[in-house]
Amino acid sequence: MKTCASQFVDYMHEYLDGDISREHEKHLKQHLQTCRNCQQHMHELSDTVAFIKSAAHITAPPNLEELVMSRLPKRKSAVGIKRWFRHHPVLVAAAVFCLFMSATLLGSFPNDEHFSVTKQPNLVVDGQTVTVPAGEIVKGDIVVKNGDIIVEGEVDGNITVINGNYMASTAVVTGQVEEIDEMFEWLWYKIKRGFNDFTALFE
C-alpha cells in the first residue's frame, strides 16, 4: 500500500463515512480488485468502524459513579492537616512564634541562686531579705529574686517574689503581690510583663 496513491486511502474513508461519489467509488473498487495491501487496509478499517458502532450501544450502569467513589482509598488525615495549615497561615505563624517565645522564656528561668532586687529608694536589704520599713512609702514595682521581702510600710506598686517569700503584717500594697516558684508561673509572669510593656508603647 506504500506504493499506492494516497487518494485511495481518502476514497476508503469517504466510502466508510458514506460520503463517496460514484466516480470515486468506481475507482476504489477497481483498485481493490488488484491491490492486496489496500484490500487488507480496507478490511481493517471496516472492522474498526464496526467495533465503534457496536460499542456505542454500551451504557454504564446507573450506580457506576457511586461504586467507583466507594472503592477509592480514603483521604489521609495528614492531607487534611496540611490543607488546614495552608488555609490558616496567620494562626500557624502565631503558634510557631508562641512556641519559640515560650522556649526562650523557659530558658531564662532563674535556676541560679543569685539574689537580686529592683533598686528603689527606702528599701533596706539585709543579706537576702528586703524590708520596706514601717512609715516608709516605696513608689514603683519591686521584684525580688531568690530572696524574701518583708513589708511593714507601704508600697505604691506591684510586688513580685521569684523563688522567695512575701511577708507582711500591717502592710499596704496598692498593686498586686505575686510569688513565683514554678517554671510555668515564671513563663506566665514574663508573658504578662512583655504584654504590658508592649501596650505601654501605645499609651
mmCIF file with all atom_site columns, C-alpha atoms in Angstrom:
data_model
loop_
_atom_site.group_PDB
_atom_site.id
_atom_site.type_symbol
_atom_site.label_atom_id
_atom_site.label_alt_id
_atom_site.label_comp_id
_atom_site.label_asym_id
_atom_site.label_entity_id
_atom_site.label_seq_id
_atom_site.pdbx_PDB_ins_code
_atom_site.Cartn_x
_atom_site.Cartn_y
_atom_site.Cartn_z
_atom_site.occupancy
_atom_site.B_iso_or_equiv
_atom_site.pdbx_formal_charge
_atom_site.auth_seq_id
_atom_site.auth_comp_id
_atom_site.auth_asym_id
_atom_site.auth_atom_id
_atom_site.pdbx_PDB_model_num
ATOM 1   C CA . MET A 1 1   ? 0.000   0.000  0.000   1.00 0.00 ? 1   MET A CA 1
ATOM 2   C CA . LYS A 1 2   ? 3.024   2.253  0.415   1.00 0.00 ? 2   LYS A CA 1
ATOM 3   C CA . THR A 1 3   ? 3.355   2.396  -3.393  1.00 0.00 ? 3   THR A CA 1
ATOM 4   C CA . CYS A 1 4   ? -0.340  3.176  -3.917  1.00 0.00 ? 4   CYS A CA 1
ATOM 5   C CA . ALA A 1 5   ? -1.580  6.730  -4.375  1.00 0.00 ? 5   ALA A CA 1
ATOM 6   C CA . SER A 1 6   ? -2.829  8.341  -1.162  1.00 0.00 ? 6   SER A CA 1
ATOM 7   C CA . GLN A 1 7   ? -6.093  9.168  -2.920  1.00 0.00 ? 7   GLN A CA 1
ATOM 8   C CA . PHE A 1 8   ? -7.226  5.553  -2.463  1.00 0.00 ? 8   PHE A CA 1
ATOM 9   C CA . VAL A 1 9   ? -6.925  5.873  1.318   1.00 0.00 ? 9   VAL A CA 1
ATOM 10  C CA . ASP A 1 10  ? -9.062  9.016  1.095   1.00 0.00 ? 10  ASP A CA 1
ATOM 11  C CA . TYR A 1 11  ? -11.585 7.088  -1.002  1.00 0.00 ? 11  TYR A CA 1
ATOM 12  C CA . MET A 1 12  ? -11.706 4.374  1.676   1.00 0.00 ? 12  MET A CA 1
ATOM 13  C CA . HIS A 1 13  ? -12.558 6.933  4.363   1.00 0.00 ? 13  HIS A CA 1
ATOM 14  C CA . GLU A 1 14  ? -15.172 8.562  2.128   1.00 0.00 ? 14  GLU A CA 1
ATOM 15  C CA . TYR A 1 15  ? -16.720 5.149  1.481   1.00 0.00 ? 15  TYR A CA 1
ATOM 16  C CA . LEU A 1 16  ? -16.891 4.211  5.158   1.00 0.00 ? 16  LEU A CA 1
ATOM 17  C CA . ASP A 1 17  ? -18.340 7.642  6.019   1.00 0.00 ? 17  ASP A CA 1
ATOM 18  C CA . GLY A 1 18  ? -20.968 7.273  3.282   1.00 0.00 ? 18  GLY A CA 1
ATOM 19  C CA . ASP A 1 19  ? -19.816 10.442 1.505   1.00 0.00 ? 19  ASP A CA 1
ATOM 20  C CA . ILE A 1 20  ? -18.090 8.895  -1.537  1.00 0.00 ? 20  ILE A CA 1
ATOM 21  C CA . SER A 1 21  ? -19.105 9.911  -5.055  1.00 0.00 ? 21  SER A CA 1
ATOM 22  C CA . ARG A 1 22  ? -19.936 7.310  -7.703  1.00 0.00 ? 22  ARG A CA 1
ATOM 23  C CA . GLU A 1 23  ? -16.805 8.101  -9.682  1.00 0.00 ? 23  GLU A CA 1
ATOM 24  C CA . HIS A 1 24  ? -14.501 7.693  -6.637  1.00 0.00 ? 24  HIS A CA 1
ATOM 25  C CA . GLU A 1 25  ? -16.305 4.519  -5.573  1.00 0.00 ? 25  GLU A CA 1
ATOM 26  C CA . LYS A 1 26  ? -15.746 3.068  -9.055  1.00 0.00 ? 26  LYS A CA 1
ATOM 27  C CA . HIS A 1 27  ? -12.005 3.864  -8.956  1.00 0.00 ? 27  HIS A CA 1
ATOM 28  C CA . LEU A 1 28  ? -11.723 2.406  -5.421  1.00 0.00 ? 28  LEU A CA 1
ATOM 29  C CA . LYS A 1 29  ? -13.426 -0.886 -6.323  1.00 0.00 ? 29  LYS A CA 1
ATOM 30  C CA . GLN A 1 30  ? -11.264 -1.306 -9.412  1.00 0.00 ? 30  GLN A CA 1
ATOM 31  C CA . HIS A 1 31  ? -8.131  -0.696 -7.329  1.00 0.00 ? 31  HIS A CA 1
ATOM 32  C CA . LEU A 1 32  ? -9.154  -3.077 -4.537  1.00 0.00 ? 32  LEU A CA 1
ATOM 33  C CA . GLN A 1 33  ? -9.546  -5.904 -7.069  1.00 0.00 ? 33  GLN A CA 1
ATOM 34  C CA . THR A 1 34  ? -5.844  -5.689 -7.973  1.00 0.00 ? 34  THR A CA 1
ATOM 35  C CA . CYS A 1 35  ? -4.132  -4.490 -4.699  1.00 0.00 ? 35  CYS A CA 1
ATOM 36  C CA . ARG A 1 36  ? -3.925  -6.945 -1.791  1.00 0.00 ? 36  ARG A CA 1
ATOM 37  C CA . ASN A 1 37  ? -2.393  -4.374 0.601   1.00 0.00 ? 37  ASN A CA 1
ATOM 38  C CA . CYS A 1 38  ? -5.252  -1.941 0.100   1.00 0.00 ? 38  CYS A CA 1
ATOM 39  C CA . GLN A 1 39  ? -7.734  -4.825 0.481   1.00 0.00 ? 39  GLN A CA 1
ATOM 40  C CA . GLN A 1 40  ? -6.161  -5.617 3.878   1.00 0.00 ? 40  GLN A CA 1
ATOM 41  C CA . HIS A 1 41  ? -6.210  -1.970 4.916   1.00 0.00 ? 41  HIS A CA 1
ATOM 42  C CA . MET A 1 42  ? -9.859  -1.590 3.855   1.00 0.00 ? 42  MET A CA 1
ATOM 43  C CA . HIS A 1 43  ? -10.740 -4.707 5.841   1.00 0.00 ? 43  HIS A CA 1
ATOM 44  C CA . GLU A 1 44  ? -9.033  -3.342 8.999   1.00 0.00 ? 44  GLU A CA 1
ATOM 45  C CA . LEU A 1 45  ? -10.805 -0.001 8.652   1.00 0.00 ? 45  LEU A CA 1
ATOM 46  C CA . SER A 1 46  ? -14.165 -1.747 8.230   1.00 0.00 ? 46  SER A CA 1
ATOM 47  C CA . ASP A 1 47  ? -13.561 -3.841 11.368  1.00 0.00 ? 47  ASP A CA 1
ATOM 48  C CA . THR A 1 48  ? -12.663 -0.707 13.356  1.00 0.00 ? 48  THR A CA 1
ATOM 49  C CA . VAL A 1 49  ? -15.815 1.115  12.237  1.00 0.00 ? 49  VAL A CA 1
ATOM 50  C CA . ALA A 1 50  ? -17.957 -1.917 13.056  1.00 0.00 ? 50  ALA A CA 1
ATOM 51  C CA . PHE A 1 51  ? -16.433 -2.160 16.561  1.00 0.00 ? 51  PHE A CA 1
ATOM 52  C CA . ILE A 1 52  ? -17.022 1.548  17.268  1.00 0.00 ? 52  ILE A CA 1
ATOM 53  C CA . LYS A 1 53  ? -20.633 1.301  16.136  1.00 0.00 ? 53  LYS A CA 1
ATOM 54  C CA . SER A 1 54  ? -21.277 -1.726 18.327  1.00 0.00 ? 54  SER A CA 1
ATOM 55  C CA . ALA A 1 55  ? -19.595 -0.069 21.361  1.00 0.00 ? 55  ALA A CA 1
ATOM 56  C CA . ALA A 1 56  ? -21.829 2.977  21.026  1.00 0.00 ? 56  ALA A CA 1
ATOM 57  C CA . HIS A 1 57  ? -24.744 0.885  22.311  1.00 0.00 ? 57  HIS A CA 1
ATOM 58  C CA . ILE A 1 58  ? -22.955 0.014  25.590  1.00 0.00 ? 58  ILE A CA 1
ATOM 59  C CA . THR A 1 59  ? -24.220 2.039  28.558  1.00 0.00 ? 59  THR A CA 1
ATOM 60  C CA . ALA A 1 60  ? -22.738 2.275  32.041  1.00 0.00 ? 60  ALA A CA 1
ATOM 61  C CA . PRO A 1 61  ? -24.836 1.049  34.978  1.00 0.00 ? 61  PRO A CA 1
ATOM 62  C CA . PRO A 1 62  ? -26.753 3.858  36.712  1.00 0.00 ? 62  PRO A CA 1
ATOM 63  C CA . ASN A 1 63  ? -24.827 3.496  40.015  1.00 0.00 ? 63  ASN A CA 1
ATOM 64  C CA . LEU A 1 64  ? -21.355 3.326  38.433  1.00 0.00 ? 64  LEU A CA 1
ATOM 65  C CA . GLU A 1 65  ? -20.235 6.654  39.944  1.00 0.00 ? 65  GLU A CA 1
ATOM 66  C CA . GLU A 1 66  ? -21.173 5.592  43.497  1.00 0.00 ? 66  GLU A CA 1
ATOM 67  C CA . LEU A 1 67  ? -19.441 2.238  43.071  1.00 0.00 ? 67  LEU A CA 1
ATOM 68  C CA . VAL A 1 68  ? -16.233 3.875  41.860  1.00 0.00 ? 68  VAL A CA 1
ATOM 69  C CA . MET A 1 69  ? -16.276 6.528  44.614  1.00 0.00 ? 69  MET A CA 1
ATOM 70  C CA . SER A 1 70  ? -16.852 3.913  47.333  1.00 0.00 ? 70  SER A CA 1
ATOM 71  C CA . ARG A 1 71  ? -13.817 1.926  46.184  1.00 0.00 ? 71  ARG A CA 1
ATOM 72  C CA . LEU A 1 72  ? -11.448 4.891  46.129  1.00 0.00 ? 72  LEU A CA 1
ATOM 73  C CA . PRO A 1 73  ? -8.958  4.967  49.036  1.00 0.00 ? 73  PRO A CA 1
ATOM 74  C CA . LYS A 1 74  ? -9.891  7.266  51.908  1.00 0.00 ? 74  LYS A CA 1
ATOM 75  C CA . ARG A 1 75  ? -8.034  10.559 52.093  1.00 0.00 ? 75  ARG A CA 1
ATOM 76  C CA . LYS A 1 76  ? -5.422  10.539 54.843  1.00 0.00 ? 76  LYS A CA 1
ATOM 77  C CA . SER A 1 77  ? -5.834  12.895 57.780  1.00 0.00 ? 77  SER A CA 1
ATOM 78  C CA . ALA A 1 78  ? -2.364  14.332 57.156  1.00 0.00 ? 78  ALA A CA 1
ATOM 79  C CA . VAL A 1 79  ? -3.670  15.809 53.923  1.00 0.00 ? 79  VAL A CA 1
ATOM 80  C CA . GLY A 1 80  ? -6.464  17.496 55.896  1.00 0.00 ? 80  GLY A CA 1
ATOM 81  C CA . ILE A 1 81  ? -3.957  18.945 58.366  1.00 0.00 ? 81  ILE A CA 1
ATOM 82  C CA . LYS A 1 82  ? -1.763  20.273 55.560  1.00 0.00 ? 82  LYS A CA 1
ATOM 83  C CA . ARG A 1 83  ? -4.796  21.850 53.923  1.00 0.00 ? 83  ARG A CA 1
ATOM 84  C CA . TRP A 1 84  ? -5.756  23.481 57.266  1.00 0.00 ? 84  TRP A CA 1
ATOM 85  C CA . PHE A 1 85  ? -2.221  24.883 57.577  1.00 0.00 ? 85  PHE A CA 1
ATOM 86  C CA . ARG A 1 86  ? -2.449  26.332 54.060  1.00 0.00 ? 86  ARG A CA 1
ATOM 87  C CA . HIS A 1 87  ? -5.814  27.981 54.796  1.00 0.00 ? 87  HIS A CA 1
ATOM 88  C CA . HIS A 1 88  ? -4.752  29.441 58.203  1.00 0.00 ? 88  HIS A CA 1
ATOM 89  C CA . PRO A 1 89  ? -1.179  30.757 57.760  1.00 0.00 ? 89  PRO A CA 1
ATOM 90  C CA . VAL A 1 90  ? -1.624  33.551 60.342  1.00 0.00 ? 90  VAL A CA 1
ATOM 91  C CA . LEU A 1 91  ? -2.654  31.122 63.089  1.00 0.00 ? 91  LEU A CA 1
ATOM 92  C CA . VAL A 1 92  ? 0.235   28.802 62.225  1.00 0.00 ? 92  VAL A CA 1
ATOM 93  C CA . ALA A 1 93  ? 2.716   31.694 62.341  1.00 0.00 ? 93  ALA A CA 1
ATOM 94  C CA . ALA A 1 94  ? 1.306   32.856 65.695  1.00 0.00 ? 94  ALA A CA 1
ATOM 95  C CA . ALA A 1 95  ? 1.542   29.339 67.138  1.00 0.00 ? 95  ALA A CA 1
ATOM 96  C CA . VAL A 1 96  ? 5.151   28.942 65.987  1.00 0.00 ? 96  VAL A CA 1
ATOM 97  C CA . PHE A 1 97  ? 6.014   32.371 67.414  1.00 0.00 ? 97  PHE A CA 1
ATOM 98  C CA . CYS A 1 98  ? 4.458   31.463 70.793  1.00 0.00 ? 98  CYS A CA 1
ATOM 99  C CA . LEU A 1 99  ? 6.321   28.156 70.813  1.00 0.00 ? 99  LEU A CA 1
ATOM 100 C CA . PHE A 1 100 ? 9.700   29.803 70.248  1.00 0.00 ? 100 PHE A CA 1
ATOM 101 C CA . MET A 1 101 ? 8.951   32.580 72.728  1.00 0.00 ? 101 MET A CA 1
ATOM 102 C CA . SER A 1 102 ? 7.948   30.011 75.367  1.00 0.00 ? 102 SER A CA 1
ATOM 103 C CA . ALA A 1 103 ? 11.163  28.083 74.801  1.00 0.00 ? 103 ALA A CA 1
ATOM 104 C CA . THR A 1 104 ? 13.194  31.295 75.125  1.00 0.00 ? 104 THR A CA 1
ATOM 105 C CA . LEU A 1 105 ? 11.406  32.404 78.273  1.00 0.00 ? 105 LEU A CA 1
ATOM 106 C CA . LEU A 1 106 ? 11.669  28.969 79.875  1.00 0.00 ? 106 LEU A CA 1
ATOM 107 C CA . GLY A 1 107 ? 15.377  29.021 79.115  1.00 0.00 ? 107 GLY A CA 1
ATOM 108 C CA . SER A 1 108 ? 15.653  32.266 81.029  1.00 0.00 ? 108 SER A CA 1
ATOM 109 C CA . PHE A 1 109 ? 14.031  30.789 84.158  1.00 0.00 ? 109 PHE A CA 1
ATOM 110 C CA . PRO A 1 110 ? 16.289  31.727 87.084  1.00 0.00 ? 110 PRO A CA 1
ATOM 111 C CA . ASN A 1 111 ? 17.907  28.431 88.022  1.00 0.00 ? 111 ASN A CA 1
ATOM 112 C CA . ASP A 1 112 ? 20.862  30.048 89.766  1.00 0.00 ? 112 ASP A CA 1
ATOM 113 C CA . GLU A 1 113 ? 20.905  31.113 93.411  1.00 0.00 ? 113 GLU A CA 1
ATOM 114 C CA . HIS A 1 114 ? 21.876  34.707 92.631  1.00 0.00 ? 114 HIS A CA 1
ATOM 115 C CA . PHE A 1 115 ? 19.967  37.230 94.732  1.00 0.00 ? 115 PHE A CA 1
ATOM 116 C CA . SER A 1 116 ? 18.706  40.435 93.130  1.00 0.00 ? 116 SER A CA 1
ATOM 117 C CA . VAL A 1 117 ? 16.188  43.180 93.819  1.00 0.00 ? 117 VAL A CA 1
ATOM 118 C CA . THR A 1 118 ? 14.984  46.173 91.846  1.00 0.00 ? 118 THR A CA 1
ATOM 119 C CA . LYS A 1 119 ? 16.545  49.395 93.009  1.00 0.00 ? 119 LYS A CA 1
ATOM 120 C CA . GLN A 1 120 ? 14.023  51.510 94.818  1.00 0.00 ? 120 GLN A CA 1
ATOM 121 C CA . PRO A 1 121 ? 14.565  54.180 97.468  1.00 0.00 ? 121 PRO A CA 1
ATOM 122 C CA . ASN A 1 122 ? 13.541  53.453 101.076 1.00 0.00 ? 122 ASN A CA 1
ATOM 123 C CA . LEU A 1 123 ? 14.333  49.711 100.778 1.00 0.00 ? 123 LEU A CA 1
ATOM 124 C CA . VAL A 1 124 ? 16.526  48.032 103.386 1.00 0.00 ? 124 VAL A CA 1
ATOM 125 C CA . VAL A 1 125 ? 18.494  45.000 102.143 1.00 0.00 ? 125 VAL A CA 1
ATOM 126 C CA . ASP A 1 126 ? 19.989  42.649 104.704 1.00 0.00 ? 126 ASP A CA 1
ATOM 127 C CA . GLY A 1 127 ? 21.575  39.552 103.108 1.00 0.00 ? 127 GLY A CA 1
ATOM 128 C CA . GLN A 1 128 ? 18.785  38.022 101.007 1.00 0.00 ? 128 GLN A CA 1
ATOM 129 C CA . THR A 1 129 ? 15.967  39.780 102.837 1.00 0.00 ? 129 THR A CA 1
ATOM 130 C CA . VAL A 1 130 ? 14.418  43.023 101.596 1.00 0.00 ? 130 VAL A CA 1
ATOM 131 C CA . THR A 1 131 ? 12.443  45.156 104.022 1.00 0.00 ? 131 THR A CA 1
ATOM 132 C CA . VAL A 1 132 ? 10.077  48.068 103.496 1.00 0.00 ? 132 VAL A CA 1
ATOM 133 C CA . PRO A 1 133 ? 10.370  49.740 106.914 1.00 0.00 ? 133 PRO A CA 1
ATOM 134 C CA . ALA A 1 134 ? 7.337   50.953 108.822 1.00 0.00 ? 134 ALA A CA 1
ATOM 135 C CA . GLY A 1 135 ? 6.413   54.530 107.976 1.00 0.00 ? 135 GLY A CA 1
ATOM 136 C CA . GLU A 1 136 ? 8.205   54.400 104.579 1.00 0.00 ? 136 GLU A CA 1
ATOM 137 C CA . ILE A 1 137 ? 6.471   54.576 101.166 1.00 0.00 ? 137 ILE A CA 1
ATOM 138 C CA . VAL A 1 138 ? 8.025   52.920 98.098  1.00 0.00 ? 138 VAL A CA 1
ATOM 139 C CA . LYS A 1 139 ? 6.622   54.200 94.810  1.00 0.00 ? 139 LYS A CA 1
ATOM 140 C CA . GLY A 1 140 ? 7.031   51.709 91.983  1.00 0.00 ? 140 GLY A CA 1
ATOM 141 C CA . ASP A 1 141 ? 7.196   47.945 91.438  1.00 0.00 ? 141 ASP A CA 1
ATOM 142 C CA . ILE A 1 142 ? 9.511   45.698 93.451  1.00 0.00 ? 142 ILE A CA 1
ATOM 143 C CA . VAL A 1 143 ? 10.907  42.417 92.054  1.00 0.00 ? 143 VAL A CA 1
ATOM 144 C CA . VAL A 1 144 ? 12.921  40.160 94.388  1.00 0.00 ? 144 VAL A CA 1
ATOM 145 C CA . LYS A 1 145 ? 14.735  37.083 93.029  1.00 0.00 ? 145 LYS A CA 1
ATOM 146 C CA . ASN A 1 146 ? 15.996  34.318 95.285  1.00 0.00 ? 146 ASN A CA 1
ATOM 147 C CA . GLY A 1 147 ? 15.157  36.247 98.430  1.00 0.00 ? 147 GLY A CA 1
ATOM 148 C CA . ASP A 1 148 ? 12.386  37.292 100.796 1.00 0.00 ? 148 ASP A CA 1
ATOM 149 C CA . ILE A 1 149 ? 10.571  40.574 101.246 1.00 0.00 ? 149 ILE A CA 1
ATOM 150 C CA . ILE A 1 150 ? 9.046   41.943 104.428 1.00 0.00 ? 150 ILE A CA 1
ATOM 151 C CA . VAL A 1 151 ? 6.636   44.817 104.026 1.00 0.00 ? 151 VAL A CA 1
ATOM 152 C CA . GLU A 1 152 ? 5.941   46.853 107.132 1.00 0.00 ? 152 GLU A CA 1
ATOM 153 C CA . GLY A 1 153 ? 5.369   50.201 105.401 1.00 0.00 ? 153 GLY A CA 1
ATOM 154 C CA . GLU A 1 154 ? 3.571   50.993 102.137 1.00 0.00 ? 154 GLU A CA 1
ATOM 155 C CA . VAL A 1 155 ? 4.218   50.016 98.518  1.00 0.00 ? 155 VAL A CA 1
ATOM 156 C CA . ASP A 1 156 ? 2.572   52.016 95.760  1.00 0.00 ? 156 ASP A CA 1
ATOM 157 C CA . GLY A 1 157 ? 3.004   49.384 93.044  1.00 0.00 ? 157 GLY A CA 1
ATOM 158 C CA . ASN A 1 158 ? 3.296   45.641 92.450  1.00 0.00 ? 158 ASN A CA 1
ATOM 159 C CA . ILE A 1 159 ? 5.452   43.157 94.372  1.00 0.00 ? 159 ILE A CA 1
ATOM 160 C CA . THR A 1 160 ? 6.851   40.065 92.631  1.00 0.00 ? 160 THR A CA 1
ATOM 161 C CA . VAL A 1 161 ? 8.859   37.477 94.556  1.00 0.00 ? 161 VAL A CA 1
ATOM 162 C CA . ILE A 1 162 ? 10.668  34.806 92.487  1.00 0.00 ? 162 ILE A CA 1
ATOM 163 C CA . ASN A 1 163 ? 11.918  31.794 94.453  1.00 0.00 ? 163 ASN A CA 1
ATOM 164 C CA . GLY A 1 164 ? 11.284  33.518 97.757  1.00 0.00 ? 164 GLY A CA 1
ATOM 165 C CA . ASN A 1 165 ? 8.621   34.553 100.274 1.00 0.00 ? 165 ASN A CA 1
ATOM 166 C CA . TYR A 1 166 ? 6.433   37.571 100.804 1.00 0.00 ? 166 TYR A CA 1
ATOM 167 C CA . MET A 1 167 ? 5.783   38.504 104.445 1.00 0.00 ? 167 MET A CA 1
ATOM 168 C CA . ALA A 1 168 ? 3.637   41.349 105.719 1.00 0.00 ? 168 ALA A CA 1
ATOM 169 C CA . SER A 1 169 ? 1.624   42.197 108.777 1.00 0.00 ? 169 SER A CA 1
ATOM 170 C CA . THR A 1 170 ? 0.132   45.691 108.587 1.00 0.00 ? 170 THR A CA 1
ATOM 171 C CA . ALA A 1 171 ? 1.429   46.400 105.077 1.00 0.00 ? 171 ALA A CA 1
ATOM 172 C CA . VAL A 1 172 ? -0.371  48.475 102.460 1.00 0.00 ? 172 VAL A CA 1
ATOM 173 C CA . VAL A 1 173 ? 0.251   47.385 98.854  1.00 0.00 ? 173 VAL A CA 1
ATOM 174 C CA . THR A 1 174 ? -1.741  49.189 96.200  1.00 0.00 ? 174 THR A CA 1
ATOM 175 C CA . GLY A 1 175 ? -0.767  46.774 93.387  1.00 0.00 ? 175 GLY A CA 1
ATOM 176 C CA . GLN A 1 176 ? -0.659  43.009 93.084  1.00 0.00 ? 176 GLN A CA 1
ATOM 177 C CA . VAL A 1 177 ? 1.532   40.600 95.019  1.00 0.00 ? 177 VAL A CA 1
ATOM 178 C CA . GLU A 1 178 ? 2.864   37.555 93.154  1.00 0.00 ? 178 GLU A CA 1
ATOM 179 C CA . GLU A 1 179 ? 5.012   34.718 94.456  1.00 0.00 ? 179 GLU A CA 1
ATOM 180 C CA . ILE A 1 180 ? 6.627   32.729 91.656  1.00 0.00 ? 180 ILE A CA 1
ATOM 181 C CA . ASP A 1 181 ? 8.347   29.460 92.428  1.00 0.00 ? 181 ASP A CA 1
ATOM 182 C CA . GLU A 1 182 ? 7.429   27.258 89.457  1.00 0.00 ? 182 GLU A CA 1
ATOM 183 C CA . MET A 1 183 ? 8.638   27.340 85.862  1.00 0.00 ? 183 MET A CA 1
ATOM 184 C CA . PHE A 1 184 ? 5.192   27.856 84.328  1.00 0.00 ? 184 PHE A CA 1
ATOM 185 C CA . GLU A 1 185 ? 4.366   30.631 86.745  1.00 0.00 ? 185 GLU A CA 1
ATOM 186 C CA . TRP A 1 186 ? 7.615   32.269 85.631  1.00 0.00 ? 186 TRP A CA 1
ATOM 187 C CA . LEU A 1 187 ? 6.584   31.869 81.991  1.00 0.00 ? 187 LEU A CA 1
ATOM 188 C CA . TRP A 1 188 ? 3.184   33.432 82.655  1.00 0.00 ? 188 TRP A CA 1
ATOM 189 C CA . TYR A 1 189 ? 4.826   36.307 84.530  1.00 0.00 ? 189 TYR A CA 1
ATOM 190 C CA . LYS A 1 190 ? 7.199   37.016 81.624  1.00 0.00 ? 190 LYS A CA 1
ATOM 191 C CA . ILE A 1 191 ? 4.361   36.893 79.078  1.00 0.00 ? 191 ILE A CA 1
ATOM 192 C CA . LYS A 1 192 ? 2.226   39.319 81.094  1.00 0.00 ? 192 LYS A CA 1
ATOM 193 C CA . ARG A 1 193 ? 5.171   41.636 81.606  1.00 0.00 ? 193 ARG A CA 1
ATOM 194 C CA . GLY A 1 194 ? 6.009   41.619 77.909  1.00 0.00 ? 194 GLY A CA 1
ATOM 195 C CA . PHE A 1 195 ? 2.392   42.344 77.009  1.00 0.00 ? 195 PHE A CA 1
ATOM 196 C CA . ASN A 1 196 ? 2.250   45.229 79.486  1.00 0.00 ? 196 ASN A CA 1
ATOM 197 C CA . ASP A 1 197 ? 5.482   46.669 78.068  1.00 0.00 ? 197 ASP A CA 1
ATOM 198 C CA . PHE A 1 198 ? 4.080   46.347 74.545  1.00 0.00 ? 198 PHE A CA 1
ATOM 199 C CA . THR A 1 199 ? 0.776   48.101 75.355  1.00 0.00 ? 199 THR A CA 1
ATOM 200 C CA . ALA A 1 200 ? 2.661   50.824 77.219  1.00 0.00 ? 200 ALA A CA 1
ATOM 201 C CA . LEU A 1 201 ? 4.279   51.842 73.911  1.00 0.00 ? 201 LEU A CA 1
ATOM 202 C CA . PHE A 1 202 ? 0.881   52.902 72.540  1.00 0.00 ? 202 PHE A CA 1
ATOM 203 C CA . GLU A 1 203 ? -0.276  54.830 75.581  1.00 0.00 ? 203 GLU A CA 1
#
